[in-house]
């Protein structure tokens, strides 16, 4: 097997035809309006609201700031507890901690790596104010069960929907669940605006407060009543968003094909497991994580990850380590019950996925996995 000269990275951002982007940003030279809710920002927000099929939406400079403000807008008392997942990107927990709140970690399910809603109730105390679950890899949380618990205990639900742009549950667009959902438009996500993010929500009363929070709390030039931050999306980001939105459906279709090539190639390899489609969901094919079972596959995830580099294939241990094992959090929280999260985190490997990949590229990556297994 010839080693590929081109490296396969885990992801590669989508770029639209440059002429289309130029055409959008030319308007910025006409308006001389670069940021602070310019015309492209307003146009993009309208289009996003319609694409995601949600009641309300507010754009932000990035997904993390959006998530932090989604938590801050409820003004929970300092030290309140928020139930969340340890199997996610750093941003989810940082948003809780940076808001002066205490994360309480709930274990995940082995089948789709989302928070195990059955285990949430036992973690609730008189200090609990919210649940922050993650639709990890675009696979939805059990939103119905989460709602039942939140209603019973009067908790807010803020979804980290960073991975789940375009996903639907039983034909309902995913941004309609919970009190607020955050979608990230980072360059490496399924849909992007270079950097960017949006909050979607049903309660229109939140709109004014979110707008204040993202603009330093400045109400009028003479009145500042909220300790806000700078979370505004600029016109260049909005222009990229407007253009990329024209391509997102074809991007998702292409991703589906690539994932199906992978599934076909990997289905008979002992010790490799991957997520399947579910009939009640519309997927966005955001990532292709596999689970490596050392007992059946013969080698560990860590060795496979290293060996693949010799084939010029760069995978990611996504998500490893668990949040609770990060240097900044280690030893601070109860973790002994996070058995499934640890199991998955020790075995998960995310394979290269971007729409420039051809079927022959997927064959190459799959064959490399087979070769690595056979050589041992
Ligand atoms: C990307 C991501 C974020 C943060 O979004 P940014 O737009 O990069 O700030 C938050 N949560 C998860 C799960 C993510 O993957």
mmCIF file of C-alpha atoms and ligand atoms in Angstrom:
data_model
loop_
_atom_site.group_PDB
_atom_site.id
_atom_site.type_symbol
_atom_site.label_atom_id
_atom_site.label_comp_id
_atom_site.label_asym_id
_atom_site.label_seq_id
_atom_site.Cartn_x
_atom_site.Cartn_y
_atom_site.Cartn_z
ATOM 1 C CA UNK A 1 0.000 0.000 0.000
ATOM 2 C CA UNK A 2 1.504 3.341 -1.077
ATOM 3 C CA UNK A 3 1.537 5.969 1.636
ATOM 4 C CA UNK A 4 -0.449 9.063 0.690
ATOM 5 C CA UNK A 5 1.725 12.157 0.157
ATOM 6 C CA UNK A 6 -1.144 14.429 1.099
ATOM 7 C CA UNK A 7 -1.963 14.372 4.797
ATOM 8 C CA UNK A 8 -5.524 13.526 5.826
ATOM 9 C CA UNK A 9 -6.474 15.921 8.594
ATOM 10 C CA UNK A 10 -9.494 15.271 10.774
ATOM 11 C CA UNK A 11 -11.333 18.220 9.243
ATOM 12 C CA UNK A 12 -10.986 20.898 6.574
ATOM 13 C CA UNK A 13 -13.144 24.033 6.453
ATOM 14 C CA UNK A 14 -15.558 24.598 3.595
ATOM 15 C CA UNK A 15 -14.866 27.649 1.434
ATOM 16 C CA UNK A 16 -17.477 28.930 -1.023
ATOM 17 C CA UNK A 17 -16.556 30.248 -4.503
ATOM 18 C CA UNK A 18 -14.534 33.393 -3.823
ATOM 19 C CA UNK A 19 -16.551 35.489 -6.294
ATOM 20 C CA UNK A 20 -19.711 34.919 -4.281
ATOM 21 C CA UNK A 21 -18.055 36.062 -1.082
ATOM 22 C CA UNK A 22 -16.542 39.098 -2.828
ATOM 23 C CA UNK A 23 -19.951 40.076 -4.084
ATOM 24 C CA UNK A 24 -21.366 40.032 -0.556
ATOM 25 C CA UNK A 25 -18.520 41.939 1.070
ATOM 26 C CA UNK A 26 -18.506 44.623 -1.643
ATOM 27 C CA UNK A 27 -21.669 45.842 0.079
ATOM 28 C CA UNK A 28 -19.572 46.630 3.159
ATOM 29 C CA UNK A 29 -17.604 49.192 1.120
ATOM 30 C CA UNK A 30 -20.881 50.740 0.027
ATOM 31 C CA UNK A 31 -22.438 50.955 3.492
ATOM 32 C CA UNK A 32 -19.185 51.592 5.405
ATOM 33 C CA UNK A 33 -20.857 49.545 8.172
ATOM 34 C CA UNK A 34 -18.506 46.922 9.618
ATOM 35 C CA UNK A 35 -20.102 45.723 12.845
ATOM 36 C CA UNK A 36 -22.895 46.482 15.392
ATOM 37 C CA UNK A 37 -25.958 44.913 13.707
ATOM 38 C CA UNK A 38 -25.189 46.018 10.140
ATOM 39 C CA UNK A 39 -27.355 45.096 7.152
ATOM 40 C CA UNK A 40 -25.539 41.791 6.476
ATOM 41 C CA UNK A 41 -25.910 40.848 10.151
ATOM 42 C CA UNK A 42 -29.644 41.518 9.944
ATOM 43 C CA UNK A 43 -29.996 39.611 6.686
ATOM 44 C CA UNK A 44 -28.018 36.651 8.033
ATOM 45 C CA UNK A 45 -30.069 36.537 11.233
ATOM 46 C CA UNK A 46 -33.291 36.464 9.250
ATOM 47 C CA UNK A 47 -32.026 33.643 7.034
ATOM 48 C CA UNK A 48 -30.713 31.619 9.979
ATOM 49 C CA UNK A 49 -34.001 31.951 11.837
ATOM 50 C CA UNK A 50 -35.795 30.674 8.787
ATOM 51 C CA UNK A 51 -33.311 27.851 8.061
ATOM 52 C CA UNK A 52 -33.351 26.599 11.653
ATOM 53 C CA UNK A 53 -37.107 27.121 11.778
ATOM 54 C CA UNK A 54 -37.096 28.752 15.218
ATOM 55 C CA UNK A 55 -39.136 31.541 16.812
ATOM 56 C CA UNK A 56 -36.250 33.801 17.857
ATOM 57 C CA UNK A 57 -32.538 33.969 17.136
ATOM 58 C CA UNK A 58 -29.631 36.189 18.195
ATOM 59 C CA UNK A 59 -26.226 36.121 16.502
ATOM 60 C CA UNK A 60 -22.892 36.226 18.325
ATOM 61 C CA UNK A 61 -19.210 36.558 17.482
ATOM 62 C CA UNK A 62 -18.669 32.874 18.347
ATOM 63 C CA UNK A 63 -20.478 29.918 19.853
ATOM 64 C CA UNK A 64 -18.725 29.992 23.194
ATOM 65 C CA UNK A 65 -19.646 33.587 24.024
ATOM 66 C CA UNK A 66 -23.193 32.765 22.927
ATOM 67 C CA UNK A 67 -23.360 29.808 25.320
ATOM 68 C CA UNK A 68 -21.922 31.804 28.187
ATOM 69 C CA UNK A 69 -24.490 34.541 27.686
ATOM 70 C CA UNK A 70 -27.295 31.981 27.349
ATOM 71 C CA UNK A 71 -26.418 30.928 30.896
ATOM 72 C CA UNK A 72 -25.749 34.439 32.236
ATOM 73 C CA UNK A 73 -29.026 35.856 30.919
ATOM 74 C CA UNK A 74 -30.965 33.899 33.573
ATOM 75 C CA UNK A 75 -28.938 35.512 36.389
ATOM 76 C CA UNK A 76 -28.758 32.406 38.536
ATOM 77 C CA UNK A 77 -27.397 32.933 42.068
ATOM 78 C CA UNK A 78 -23.602 32.434 42.266
ATOM 79 C CA UNK A 79 -22.674 28.883 43.246
ATOM 80 C CA UNK A 80 -25.865 27.367 41.819
ATOM 81 C CA UNK A 81 -25.500 23.915 40.322
ATOM 82 C CA UNK A 82 -25.849 23.014 36.661
ATOM 83 C CA UNK A 83 -26.141 19.405 35.516
ATOM 84 C CA UNK A 84 -24.085 18.709 32.407
ATOM 85 C CA UNK A 85 -22.026 16.119 30.541
ATOM 86 C CA UNK A 86 -18.288 15.455 30.889
ATOM 87 C CA UNK A 87 -18.095 14.110 27.304
ATOM 88 C CA UNK A 88 -17.918 17.319 25.316
ATOM 89 C CA UNK A 89 -15.636 20.128 24.191
ATOM 90 C CA UNK A 90 -14.037 22.353 26.875
ATOM 91 C CA UNK A 91 -16.401 25.204 25.984
ATOM 92 C CA UNK A 92 -19.507 23.634 27.576
ATOM 93 C CA UNK A 93 -18.055 23.411 31.079
ATOM 94 C CA UNK A 94 -16.056 26.634 30.798
ATOM 95 C CA UNK A 95 -19.291 28.495 30.011
ATOM 96 C CA UNK A 96 -20.847 27.208 33.246
ATOM 97 C CA UNK A 97 -17.775 27.902 35.389
ATOM 98 C CA UNK A 98 -17.140 31.344 33.856
ATOM 99 C CA UNK A 99 -20.721 32.203 34.833
ATOM 100 C CA UNK A 100 -19.912 31.573 38.499
ATOM 101 C CA UNK A 101 -21.849 28.297 38.620
ATOM 102 C CA UNK A 102 -20.876 24.773 39.658
ATOM 103 C CA UNK A 103 -21.019 21.982 37.088
ATOM 104 C CA UNK A 104 -22.425 18.649 38.276
ATOM 105 C CA UNK A 105 -21.515 15.883 35.868
ATOM 106 C CA UNK A 106 -23.959 13.231 34.741
ATOM 107 C CA UNK A 107 -22.890 10.016 33.001
ATOM 108 C CA UNK A 108 -23.597 9.416 29.302
ATOM 109 C CA UNK A 109 -25.215 6.607 27.324
ATOM 110 C CA UNK A 110 -23.002 4.022 25.641
ATOM 111 C CA UNK A 111 -25.106 3.917 22.492
ATOM 112 C CA UNK A 112 -25.067 7.572 21.387
ATOM 113 C CA UNK A 113 -22.757 9.284 23.932
ATOM 114 C CA UNK A 114 -25.395 11.843 24.997
ATOM 115 C CA UNK A 115 -26.250 12.587 28.621
ATOM 116 C CA UNK A 116 -28.143 9.708 30.274
ATOM 117 C CA UNK A 117 -31.384 11.492 31.126
ATOM 118 C CA UNK A 118 -32.397 8.618 33.414
ATOM 119 C CA UNK A 119 -29.537 9.581 35.709
ATOM 120 C CA UNK A 120 -30.213 13.321 35.915
ATOM 121 C CA UNK A 121 -32.850 13.255 38.638
ATOM 122 C CA UNK A 122 -30.604 11.671 41.267
ATOM 123 C CA UNK A 123 -28.111 14.550 40.819
ATOM 124 C CA UNK A 124 -30.634 17.306 41.520
ATOM 125 C CA UNK A 125 -30.223 19.214 44.799
ATOM 126 C CA UNK A 126 -31.871 22.381 46.178
ATOM 127 C CA UNK A 127 -29.044 24.315 44.484
ATOM 128 C CA UNK A 128 -29.746 22.968 40.976
ATOM 129 C CA UNK A 129 -30.963 25.651 38.573
ATOM 130 C CA UNK A 130 -30.345 24.309 35.069
ATOM 131 C CA UNK A 131 -29.412 21.429 32.798
ATOM 132 C CA UNK A 132 -26.849 21.987 30.031
ATOM 133 C CA UNK A 133 -26.782 18.883 27.820
ATOM 134 C CA UNK A 134 -24.924 18.557 24.492
ATOM 135 C CA UNK A 135 -26.227 17.079 21.219
ATOM 136 C CA UNK A 136 -22.877 15.437 20.830
ATOM 137 C CA UNK A 137 -21.645 14.736 17.265
ATOM 138 C CA UNK A 138 -25.084 15.958 16.162
ATOM 139 C CA UNK A 139 -26.892 13.074 17.934
ATOM 140 C CA UNK A 140 -29.748 14.541 19.970
ATOM 141 C CA UNK A 141 -30.158 14.271 23.694
ATOM 142 C CA UNK A 142 -33.374 12.603 24.935
ATOM 143 C CA UNK A 143 -35.114 15.987 24.822
ATOM 144 C CA UNK A 144 -38.492 14.661 25.965
ATOM 145 C CA UNK A 145 -37.102 13.120 29.160
ATOM 146 C CA UNK A 146 -34.997 16.218 29.869
ATOM 147 C CA UNK A 147 -38.097 18.390 29.500
ATOM 148 C CA UNK A 148 -40.067 16.186 31.879
ATOM 149 C CA UNK A 149 -37.401 16.501 34.564
ATOM 150 C CA UNK A 150 -36.892 20.234 33.982
ATOM 151 C CA UNK A 151 -40.642 20.870 34.259
ATOM 152 C CA UNK A 152 -40.913 18.811 37.441
ATOM 153 C CA UNK A 153 -38.074 20.658 39.199
ATOM 154 C CA UNK A 154 -38.488 24.041 37.520
ATOM 155 C CA UNK A 155 -35.046 24.014 35.891
ATOM 156 C CA UNK A 156 -33.878 25.885 32.808
ATOM 157 C CA UNK A 157 -32.591 23.817 29.895
ATOM 158 C CA UNK A 158 -29.820 25.282 27.761
ATOM 159 C CA UNK A 159 -28.685 23.021 24.938
ATOM 160 C CA UNK A 160 -25.160 23.094 23.607
ATOM 161 C CA UNK A 161 -26.249 22.438 20.023
ATOM 162 C CA UNK A 162 -22.830 23.373 18.601
ATOM 163 C CA UNK A 163 -22.678 20.109 16.623
ATOM 164 C CA UNK A 164 -26.279 19.877 15.525
ATOM 165 C CA UNK A 165 -26.922 22.481 12.815
ATOM 166 C CA UNK A 166 -29.768 21.235 10.607
ATOM 167 C CA UNK A 167 -30.724 18.257 12.794
ATOM 168 C CA UNK A 168 -34.414 17.421 13.299
ATOM 169 C CA UNK A 169 -36.140 15.217 15.866
ATOM 170 C CA UNK A 170 -39.472 13.759 14.722
ATOM 171 C CA UNK A 171 -39.538 16.492 12.030
ATOM 172 C CA UNK A 172 -39.063 19.263 14.610
ATOM 173 C CA UNK A 173 -35.962 21.432 14.131
ATOM 174 C CA UNK A 174 -33.612 20.844 17.033
ATOM 175 C CA UNK A 175 -33.283 24.511 18.027
ATOM 176 C CA UNK A 176 -36.858 24.430 19.327
ATOM 177 C CA UNK A 177 -36.146 22.288 22.387
ATOM 178 C CA UNK A 178 -35.248 23.655 25.805
ATOM 179 C CA UNK A 179 -35.210 27.319 26.825
ATOM 180 C CA UNK A 180 -32.230 28.230 24.628
ATOM 181 C CA UNK A 181 -30.015 26.352 22.157
ATOM 182 C CA UNK A 182 -26.547 27.405 21.017
ATOM 183 C CA UNK A 183 -25.242 26.595 17.532
ATOM 184 C CA UNK A 184 -21.581 27.223 16.715
ATOM 185 C CA UNK A 185 -20.563 28.603 13.321
ATOM 186 C CA UNK A 186 -16.859 27.911 13.803
ATOM 187 C CA UNK A 187 -14.857 27.216 10.622
ATOM 188 C CA UNK A 188 -14.661 23.487 11.379
ATOM 189 C CA UNK A 189 -18.376 22.966 11.940
ATOM 190 C CA UNK A 190 -20.867 21.661 9.358
ATOM 191 C CA UNK A 191 -21.965 25.228 8.715
ATOM 192 C CA UNK A 192 -19.784 28.244 9.464
ATOM 193 C CA UNK A 193 -19.364 32.007 9.318
ATOM 194 C CA UNK A 194 -15.556 31.817 9.907
ATOM 195 C CA UNK A 195 -16.291 32.253 13.615
ATOM 196 C CA UNK A 196 -19.769 32.802 14.906
ATOM 197 C CA UNK A 197 -22.716 31.440 16.787
ATOM 198 C CA UNK A 198 -26.426 31.819 17.342
ATOM 199 C CA UNK A 199 -28.825 31.374 20.222
ATOM 200 C CA UNK A 200 -32.314 30.147 19.358
ATOM 201 C CA UNK A 201 -35.206 30.418 21.807
ATOM 202 C CA UNK A 202 -38.959 30.723 22.067
ATOM 203 C CA UNK A 203 -39.337 33.452 24.680
ATOM 204 C CA UNK A 204 -39.152 36.821 22.890
ATOM 205 C CA UNK A 205 -38.555 38.569 26.242
ATOM 206 C CA UNK A 206 -34.999 37.201 26.151
ATOM 207 C CA UNK A 207 -34.173 39.091 22.955
ATOM 208 C CA UNK A 208 -33.607 42.536 24.408
ATOM 209 C CA UNK A 209 -31.502 41.207 27.285
ATOM 210 C CA UNK A 210 -29.311 39.108 24.986
ATOM 211 C CA UNK A 211 -28.776 42.134 22.731
ATOM 212 C CA UNK A 212 -27.684 44.129 25.779
ATOM 213 C CA UNK A 213 -25.390 41.398 27.080
ATOM 214 C CA UNK A 214 -23.566 41.105 23.769
ATOM 215 C CA UNK A 215 -22.984 44.877 23.515
ATOM 216 C CA UNK A 216 -21.398 45.693 26.912
ATOM 217 C CA UNK A 217 -24.841 46.187 28.448
ATOM 218 C CA UNK A 218 -25.032 49.549 26.685
ATOM 219 C CA UNK A 219 -28.718 50.410 26.486
ATOM 220 C CA UNK A 220 -28.496 54.022 25.333
ATOM 221 C CA UNK A 221 -25.268 56.048 25.264
ATOM 222 C CA UNK A 222 -26.238 57.316 28.723
ATOM 223 C CA UNK A 223 -27.371 54.110 30.388
ATOM 224 C CA UNK A 224 -25.511 50.872 31.111
ATOM 225 C CA UNK A 225 -27.382 48.590 33.496
ATOM 226 C CA UNK A 226 -25.943 45.145 32.741
ATOM 227 C CA UNK A 227 -22.332 43.983 33.113
ATOM 228 C CA UNK A 228 -22.169 42.820 29.515
ATOM 229 C CA UNK A 229 -19.343 41.828 27.223
ATOM 230 C CA UNK A 230 -18.484 42.248 23.548
ATOM 231 C CA UNK A 231 -20.159 39.373 21.740
ATOM 232 C CA UNK A 232 -21.140 41.010 18.468
ATOM 233 C CA UNK A 233 -20.862 39.323 15.073
ATOM 234 C CA UNK A 234 -19.276 41.527 12.388
ATOM 235 C CA UNK A 235 -20.306 42.062 8.757
ATOM 236 C CA UNK A 236 -17.520 39.922 7.247
ATOM 237 C CA UNK A 237 -18.646 36.962 9.331
ATOM 238 C CA UNK A 238 -22.281 37.558 8.425
ATOM 239 C CA UNK A 239 -21.361 37.744 4.715
ATOM 240 C CA UNK A 240 -19.618 34.347 4.942
ATOM 241 C CA UNK A 241 -22.671 32.969 6.727
ATOM 242 C CA UNK A 242 -25.061 34.267 4.082
ATOM 243 C CA UNK A 243 -23.006 32.670 1.292
ATOM 244 C CA UNK A 244 -22.359 29.374 3.087
ATOM 245 C CA UNK A 245 -26.021 28.920 3.895
ATOM 246 C CA UNK A 246 -26.574 28.421 0.142
ATOM 247 C CA UNK A 247 -24.257 25.401 0.264
ATOM 248 C CA UNK A 248 -25.091 23.773 3.579
ATOM 249 C CA UNK A 249 -27.676 21.318 2.224
ATOM 250 C CA UNK A 250 -25.369 19.990 -0.461
ATOM 251 C CA UNK A 251 -22.539 19.834 2.098
ATOM 252 C CA UNK A 252 -24.685 17.713 4.420
ATOM 253 C CA UNK A 253 -25.683 15.424 1.521
ATOM 254 C CA UNK A 254 -22.041 14.943 0.592
ATOM 255 C CA UNK A 255 -21.146 14.193 4.231
ATOM 256 C CA UNK A 256 -23.856 11.540 4.357
ATOM 257 C CA UNK A 257 -22.335 9.812 1.316
ATOM 258 C CA UNK A 258 -18.836 9.896 2.840
ATOM 259 C CA UNK A 259 -20.067 8.463 6.138
ATOM 260 C CA UNK A 260 -21.884 5.709 4.288
ATOM 261 C CA UNK A 261 -18.645 4.837 2.434
ATOM 262 C CA UNK A 262 -16.934 4.574 5.815
ATOM 263 C CA UNK A 263 -19.714 2.464 7.293
ATOM 264 C CA UNK A 264 -19.641 0.081 4.330
ATOM 265 C CA UNK A 265 -15.861 -0.306 4.538
ATOM 266 C CA UNK A 266 -15.668 -0.707 8.299
ATOM 267 C CA UNK A 267 -18.746 -2.806 8.996
ATOM 268 C CA UNK A 268 -16.925 -6.147 8.974
ATOM 269 C CA UNK A 269 -13.912 -5.122 11.028
ATOM 270 C CA UNK A 270 -14.070 -6.794 14.432
ATOM 271 C CA UNK A 271 -13.783 -4.350 17.301
ATOM 272 C CA UNK A 272 -14.802 -1.207 15.385
ATOM 273 C CA UNK A 273 -18.188 0.319 16.176
ATOM 274 C CA UNK A 274 -19.806 3.478 14.801
ATOM 275 C CA UNK A 275 -23.070 5.379 15.188
ATOM 276 C CA UNK A 276 -25.978 4.444 12.908
ATOM 277 C CA UNK A 277 -28.744 6.654 11.554
ATOM 278 C CA UNK A 278 -32.076 6.664 13.366
ATOM 279 C CA UNK A 279 -35.314 6.823 11.403
ATOM 280 C CA UNK A 280 -36.923 9.505 13.571
ATOM 281 C CA UNK A 281 -33.969 11.850 13.066
ATOM 282 C CA UNK A 282 -32.682 14.048 10.272
ATOM 283 C CA UNK A 283 -28.923 13.839 10.699
ATOM 284 C CA UNK A 284 -26.272 16.384 9.765
ATOM 285 C CA UNK A 285 -23.311 13.964 9.568
ATOM 286 C CA UNK A 286 -21.118 16.374 11.482
ATOM 287 C CA UNK A 287 -18.488 13.862 12.645
ATOM 288 C CA UNK A 288 -17.493 10.254 12.162
ATOM 289 C CA UNK A 289 -16.415 8.871 15.533
ATOM 290 C CA UNK A 290 -15.538 5.187 15.872
ATOM 291 C CA UNK A 291 -15.192 3.149 19.055
ATOM 292 C CA UNK A 292 -12.162 0.866 19.168
ATOM 293 C CA UNK A 293 -12.645 -2.213 21.351
ATOM 294 C CA UNK A 294 -9.152 -3.475 22.116
ATOM 295 C CA UNK A 295 -10.351 -6.979 23.038
ATOM 296 C CA UNK A 296 -11.815 -7.585 19.585
ATOM 297 C CA UNK A 297 -9.736 -5.230 17.435
ATOM 298 C CA UNK A 298 -6.419 -6.394 18.897
ATOM 299 C CA UNK A 299 -4.878 -2.993 19.621
ATOM 300 C CA UNK A 300 -5.908 0.045 21.620
ATOM 301 C CA UNK A 301 -7.384 3.282 20.317
ATOM 302 C CA UNK A 302 -4.175 5.078 21.305
ATOM 303 C CA UNK A 303 -2.001 2.744 19.231
ATOM 304 C CA UNK A 304 -4.348 2.955 16.242
ATOM 305 C CA UNK A 305 -4.229 6.752 16.517
ATOM 306 C CA UNK A 306 -0.397 6.658 16.461
ATOM 307 C CA UNK A 307 -0.093 4.034 13.719
ATOM 308 C CA UNK A 308 -2.438 5.952 11.418
ATOM 309 C CA UNK A 309 0.025 8.850 11.465
ATOM 310 C CA UNK A 310 2.488 6.600 9.587
ATOM 311 C CA UNK A 311 -0.103 6.523 6.783
ATOM 312 C CA UNK A 312 -0.338 10.323 6.903
ATOM 313 C CA UNK A 313 -3.788 10.063 8.521
ATOM 314 C CA UNK A 314 -4.402 12.380 11.461
ATOM 315 C CA UNK A 315 -7.379 11.379 13.574
ATOM 316 C CA UNK A 316 -8.478 12.958 16.840
ATOM 317 C CA UNK A 317 -9.275 11.487 20.224
ATOM 318 C CA UNK A 318 -12.449 13.469 20.305
ATOM 319 C CA UNK A 319 -13.396 13.736 23.221
ATOM 320 C CA UNK A 320 -10.440 12.722 25.330
ATOM 321 C CA UNK A 321 -9.597 13.418 28.061
ATOM 322 C CA UNK A 322 -12.923 13.868 29.796
ATOM 323 C CA UNK A 323 -13.550 17.434 30.958
ATOM 324 C CA UNK A 324 -13.255 16.249 34.563
ATOM 325 C CA UNK A 325 -9.668 15.123 33.854
ATOM 326 C CA UNK A 326 -8.557 18.535 32.531
ATOM 327 C CA UNK A 327 -5.811 20.120 34.630
ATOM 328 C CA UNK A 328 -8.098 23.017 35.523
ATOM 329 C CA UNK A 329 -10.881 20.743 36.826
ATOM 330 C CA UNK A 330 -9.122 17.610 38.109
ATOM 331 C CA UNK A 331 -10.082 16.685 41.644
ATOM 332 C CA UNK A 332 -12.741 19.385 41.934
ATOM 333 C CA UNK A 333 -15.831 17.337 41.112
ATOM 334 C CA UNK A 334 -17.376 13.958 41.847
ATOM 335 C CA UNK A 335 -16.421 11.630 38.974
ATOM 336 C CA UNK A 336 -16.614 8.060 40.296
ATOM 337 C CA UNK A 337 -20.014 7.536 38.648
ATOM 338 C CA UNK A 338 -18.884 8.635 35.162
ATOM 339 C CA UNK A 339 -18.296 5.057 34.046
ATOM 340 C CA UNK A 340 -19.715 5.160 30.512
ATOM 341 C CA UNK A 341 -18.147 8.539 29.798
ATOM 342 C CA UNK A 342 -14.740 7.187 30.756
ATOM 343 C CA UNK A 343 -15.306 4.010 28.726
ATOM 344 C CA UNK A 344 -16.182 5.960 25.559
ATOM 345 C CA UNK A 345 -13.539 8.645 26.054
ATOM 346 C CA UNK A 346 -10.830 5.946 26.309
ATOM 347 C CA UNK A 347 -11.958 4.264 23.068
ATOM 348 C CA UNK A 348 -13.276 6.974 20.752
ATOM 349 C CA UNK A 349 -11.433 8.120 17.646
ATOM 350 C CA UNK A 350 -12.789 10.631 15.158
ATOM 351 C CA UNK A 351 -11.839 9.913 11.544
ATOM 352 C CA UNK A 352 -11.211 12.530 8.818
ATOM 353 C CA UNK A 353 -14.464 14.009 7.522
ATOM 354 C CA UNK A 354 -14.778 16.895 5.081
ATOM 355 C CA UNK A 355 -16.582 17.170 1.799
ATOM 356 C CA UNK A 356 -13.451 17.329 -0.355
ATOM 357 C CA UNK A 357 -12.833 13.629 0.482
ATOM 358 C CA UNK A 358 -13.442 11.213 -2.384
ATOM 359 C CA UNK A 359 -14.543 7.585 -2.196
ATOM 360 C CA UNK A 360 -10.930 6.541 -2.922
ATOM 361 C CA UNK A 361 -9.760 8.573 0.092
ATOM 362 C CA UNK A 362 -12.205 6.710 2.334
ATOM 363 C CA UNK A 363 -10.968 3.417 0.867
ATOM 364 C CA UNK A 364 -7.384 4.439 1.660
ATOM 365 C CA UNK A 365 -8.186 5.384 5.268
ATOM 366 C CA UNK A 366 -10.259 2.226 5.802
ATOM 367 C CA UNK A 367 -7.548 -0.003 4.314
ATOM 368 C CA UNK A 368 -4.953 1.598 6.578
ATOM 369 C CA UNK A 369 -7.084 0.607 9.590
ATOM 370 C CA UNK A 370 -7.282 -2.975 8.301
ATOM 371 C CA UNK A 371 -3.517 -3.119 7.652
ATOM 372 C CA UNK A 372 -2.719 -1.818 11.117
ATOM 373 C CA UNK A 373 -4.941 -4.485 12.633
ATOM 374 C CA UNK A 374 -3.399 -7.284 10.509
ATOM 375 C CA UNK A 375 0.205 -6.378 11.238
ATOM 376 C CA UNK A 376 -0.271 -7.202 14.911
HETATM 377 C C1 LIG B 1 -17.319 24.254 18.790
HETATM 378 C C2 LIG B 1 -17.982 23.984 20.100
HETATM 379 C C3 LIG B 1 -18.315 25.008 21.012
HETATM 380 C C4 LIG B 1 -17.812 26.411 20.891
HETATM 381 O O1 LIG B 1 -18.135 27.040 19.729
HETATM 382 P P1 LIG B 1 -17.175 28.162 19.108
HETATM 383 O O2 LIG B 1 -18.015 28.717 18.001
HETATM 384 O O3 LIG B 1 -15.944 27.477 18.615
HETATM 385 O O4 LIG B 1 -16.880 29.160 20.161
HETATM 386 C C5 LIG B 1 -19.052 24.669 22.132
HETATM 387 N N1 LIG B 1 -19.439 23.415 22.369
HETATM 388 C C6 LIG B 1 -19.110 22.393 21.555
HETATM 389 C C7 LIG B 1 -19.602 21.019 21.879
HETATM 390 C C8 LIG B 1 -18.351 22.644 20.407
HETATM 391 O O5 LIG B 1 -17.986 21.625 19.620
#
